[in-house]
Coordinates of C-alpha atoms and ligand atoms in Angstrom, one line a residue:
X1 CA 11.0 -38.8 -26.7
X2 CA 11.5 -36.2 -29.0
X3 CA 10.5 -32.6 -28.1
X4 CA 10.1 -29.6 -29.9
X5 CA 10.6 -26.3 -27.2
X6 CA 11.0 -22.6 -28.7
X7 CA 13.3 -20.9 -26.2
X8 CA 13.8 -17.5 -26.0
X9 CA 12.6 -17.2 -30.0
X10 CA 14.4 -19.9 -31.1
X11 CA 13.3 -23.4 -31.9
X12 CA 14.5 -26.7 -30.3
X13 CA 14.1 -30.1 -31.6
X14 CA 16.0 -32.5 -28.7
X15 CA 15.3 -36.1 -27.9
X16 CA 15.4 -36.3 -23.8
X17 CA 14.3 -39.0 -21.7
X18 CA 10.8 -38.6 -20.3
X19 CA 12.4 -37.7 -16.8
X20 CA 14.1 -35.0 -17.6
X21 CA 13.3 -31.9 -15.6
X22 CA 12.9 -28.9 -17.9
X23 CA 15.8 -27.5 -15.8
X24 CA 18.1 -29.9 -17.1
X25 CA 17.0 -29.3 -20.2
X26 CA 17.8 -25.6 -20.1
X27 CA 21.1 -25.9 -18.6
X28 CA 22.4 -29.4 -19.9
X29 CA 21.4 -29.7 -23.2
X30 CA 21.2 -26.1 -24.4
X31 CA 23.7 -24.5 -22.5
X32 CA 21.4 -22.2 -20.5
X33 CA 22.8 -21.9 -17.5
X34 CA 21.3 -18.6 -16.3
X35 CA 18.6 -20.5 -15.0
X36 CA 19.8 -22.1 -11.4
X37 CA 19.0 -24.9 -9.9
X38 CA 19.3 -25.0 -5.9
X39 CA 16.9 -27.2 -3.8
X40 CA 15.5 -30.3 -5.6
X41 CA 12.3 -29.5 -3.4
X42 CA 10.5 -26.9 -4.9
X43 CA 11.6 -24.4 -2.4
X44 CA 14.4 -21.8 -3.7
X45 CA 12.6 -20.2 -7.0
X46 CA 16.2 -19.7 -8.6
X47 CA 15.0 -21.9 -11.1
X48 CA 11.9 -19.7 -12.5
X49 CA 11.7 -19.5 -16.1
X50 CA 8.5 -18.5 -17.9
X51 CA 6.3 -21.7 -19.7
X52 CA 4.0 -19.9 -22.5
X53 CA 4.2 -16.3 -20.5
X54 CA 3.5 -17.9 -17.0
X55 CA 6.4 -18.0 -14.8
X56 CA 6.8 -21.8 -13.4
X57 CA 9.7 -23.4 -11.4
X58 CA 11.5 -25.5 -14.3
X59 CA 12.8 -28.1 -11.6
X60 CA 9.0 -28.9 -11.0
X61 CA 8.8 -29.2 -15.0
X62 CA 9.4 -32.2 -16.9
X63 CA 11.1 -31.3 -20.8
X64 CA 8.6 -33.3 -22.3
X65 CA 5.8 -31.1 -20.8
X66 CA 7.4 -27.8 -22.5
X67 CA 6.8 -29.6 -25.8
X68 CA 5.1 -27.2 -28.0
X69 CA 5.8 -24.6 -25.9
X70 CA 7.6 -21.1 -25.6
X71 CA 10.1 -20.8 -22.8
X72 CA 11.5 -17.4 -21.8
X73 CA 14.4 -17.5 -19.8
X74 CA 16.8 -15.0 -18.0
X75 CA 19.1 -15.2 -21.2
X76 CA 16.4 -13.7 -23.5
X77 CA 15.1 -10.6 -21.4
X78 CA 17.9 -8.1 -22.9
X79 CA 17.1 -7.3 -26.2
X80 CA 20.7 -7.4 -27.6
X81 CA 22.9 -4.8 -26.1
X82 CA 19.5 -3.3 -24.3
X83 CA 19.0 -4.5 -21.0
X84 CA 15.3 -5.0 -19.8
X85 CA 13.8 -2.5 -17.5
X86 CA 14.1 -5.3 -14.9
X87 CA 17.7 -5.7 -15.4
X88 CA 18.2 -2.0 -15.5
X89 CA 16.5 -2.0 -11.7
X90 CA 18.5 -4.5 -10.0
X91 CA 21.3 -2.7 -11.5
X92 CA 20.6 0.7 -10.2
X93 CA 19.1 -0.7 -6.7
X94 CA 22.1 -3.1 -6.5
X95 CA 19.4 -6.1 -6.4
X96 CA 21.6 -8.2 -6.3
X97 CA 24.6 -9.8 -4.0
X98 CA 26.0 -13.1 -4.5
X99 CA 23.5 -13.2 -7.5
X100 CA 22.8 -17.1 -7.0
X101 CA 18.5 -16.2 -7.1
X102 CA 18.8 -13.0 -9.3
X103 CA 17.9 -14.8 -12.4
X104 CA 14.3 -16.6 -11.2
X105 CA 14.0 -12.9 -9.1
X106 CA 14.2 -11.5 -12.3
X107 CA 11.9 -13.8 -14.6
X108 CA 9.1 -13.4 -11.8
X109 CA 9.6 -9.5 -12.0
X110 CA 8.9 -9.3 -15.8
X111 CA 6.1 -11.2 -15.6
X112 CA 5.2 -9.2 -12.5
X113 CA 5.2 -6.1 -14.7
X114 CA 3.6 -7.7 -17.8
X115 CA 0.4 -8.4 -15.4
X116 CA 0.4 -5.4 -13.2
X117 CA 1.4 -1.7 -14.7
X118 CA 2.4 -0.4 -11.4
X119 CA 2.4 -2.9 -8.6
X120 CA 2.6 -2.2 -5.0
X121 CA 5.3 -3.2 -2.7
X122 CA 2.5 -5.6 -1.4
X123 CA 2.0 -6.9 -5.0
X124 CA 5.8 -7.4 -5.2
X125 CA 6.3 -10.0 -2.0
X126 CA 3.2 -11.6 -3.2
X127 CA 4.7 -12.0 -6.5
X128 CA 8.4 -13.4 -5.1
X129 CA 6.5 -15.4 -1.8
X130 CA 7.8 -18.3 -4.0
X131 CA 11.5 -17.6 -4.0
X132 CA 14.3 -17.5 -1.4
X133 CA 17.2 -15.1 -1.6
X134 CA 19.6 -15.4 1.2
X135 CA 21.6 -12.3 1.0
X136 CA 19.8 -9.0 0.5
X137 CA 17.0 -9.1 2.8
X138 CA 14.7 -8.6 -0.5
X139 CA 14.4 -4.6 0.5
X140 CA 16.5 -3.7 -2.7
X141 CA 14.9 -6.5 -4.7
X142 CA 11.6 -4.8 -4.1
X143 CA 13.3 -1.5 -4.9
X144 CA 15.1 -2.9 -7.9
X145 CA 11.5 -3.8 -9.2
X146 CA 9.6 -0.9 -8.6
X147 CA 12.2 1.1 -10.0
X148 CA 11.7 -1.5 -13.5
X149 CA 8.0 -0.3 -12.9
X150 CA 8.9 3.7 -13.2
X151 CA 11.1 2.9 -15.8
X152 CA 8.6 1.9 -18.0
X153 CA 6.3 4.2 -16.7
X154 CA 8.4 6.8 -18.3
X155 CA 8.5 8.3 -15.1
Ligands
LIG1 FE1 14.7 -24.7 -6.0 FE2 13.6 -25.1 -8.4 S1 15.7 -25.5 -7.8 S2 12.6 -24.4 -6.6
LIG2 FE1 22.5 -14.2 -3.0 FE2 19.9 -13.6 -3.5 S1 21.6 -12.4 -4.0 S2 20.8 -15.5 -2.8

């Protein structure tokens, strides 16, 4: 089938076999590969991308469902040499170690703080319930994001 996906601004026009998962997609046929892809079962989050602003798990995705659509994903949060407030935080509160679920960590964060100005450390777990991270212990990913939350604060 053919599909036509914009991706982080810029338009796609792929044929892909009606079975491909939209994480395939991202990493196989155009090179994405800042979005992981870890469990198969719908379980790890390292696969989050964002589907028209919403943030989904792109191995639960089929490519042919993102027709149409606008995918964001980790590669288009800086803008150029500017990192996002969200990167800028997991940089600062070392939100990161072996970095394997920082990019879905990330995607859910941005759309975190595009839905809540100033979110709680409540509103953060509830936010990343969805997503496994097997080094940090998530303290300094909840730091990382509310310090992405001050940030654009101004504060
Ligand atoms: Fe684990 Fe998508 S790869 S939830
Ligand atoms: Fe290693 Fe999260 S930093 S899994």
């Amino acid at each position: 089938m053919q599909i036509t996906v914009v991706v982080n601004g810029r338009e796609y026009v792929r044929d892909v076999e009606p079975r491909l998962l939209l994480v395939h997609f991202l990493r196989d046929h155009l090179g994405l590969t800042g979005t992981h892809w870890g469990c198969d079962t719908s379980n790890c989050g390292v696969c989050v991308v964002h589907l028209d602003g919403v943030p989904v798990k792109s191995c639960t995705v089929l490519a042919v469902m993102a027709d149409g659509q606008d995918v964001r994903t980790v590669e288009g949060l800086a803008a150029g040499p500017e990192l996002d407030p969200v990167q800028q935080g997991f940089v600062a509160c070392h939100g990161l170690q072996c970095g394997f679920c920082t990019s879905g960590m990330m995607m859910t964060a941005r759309w975190l703080l595009d839905t809540v100005a100033d979110p709680s450390d409540e509103d953060i777990r509830a936010a990343l319930a969805g997503q496994l991270c097997r080094c940090t212990g998530y303290e300094n990913i909840v730091r990382s994001i509310r310090h992405a939350a001050a940030l654009e604060a101004g504060s």
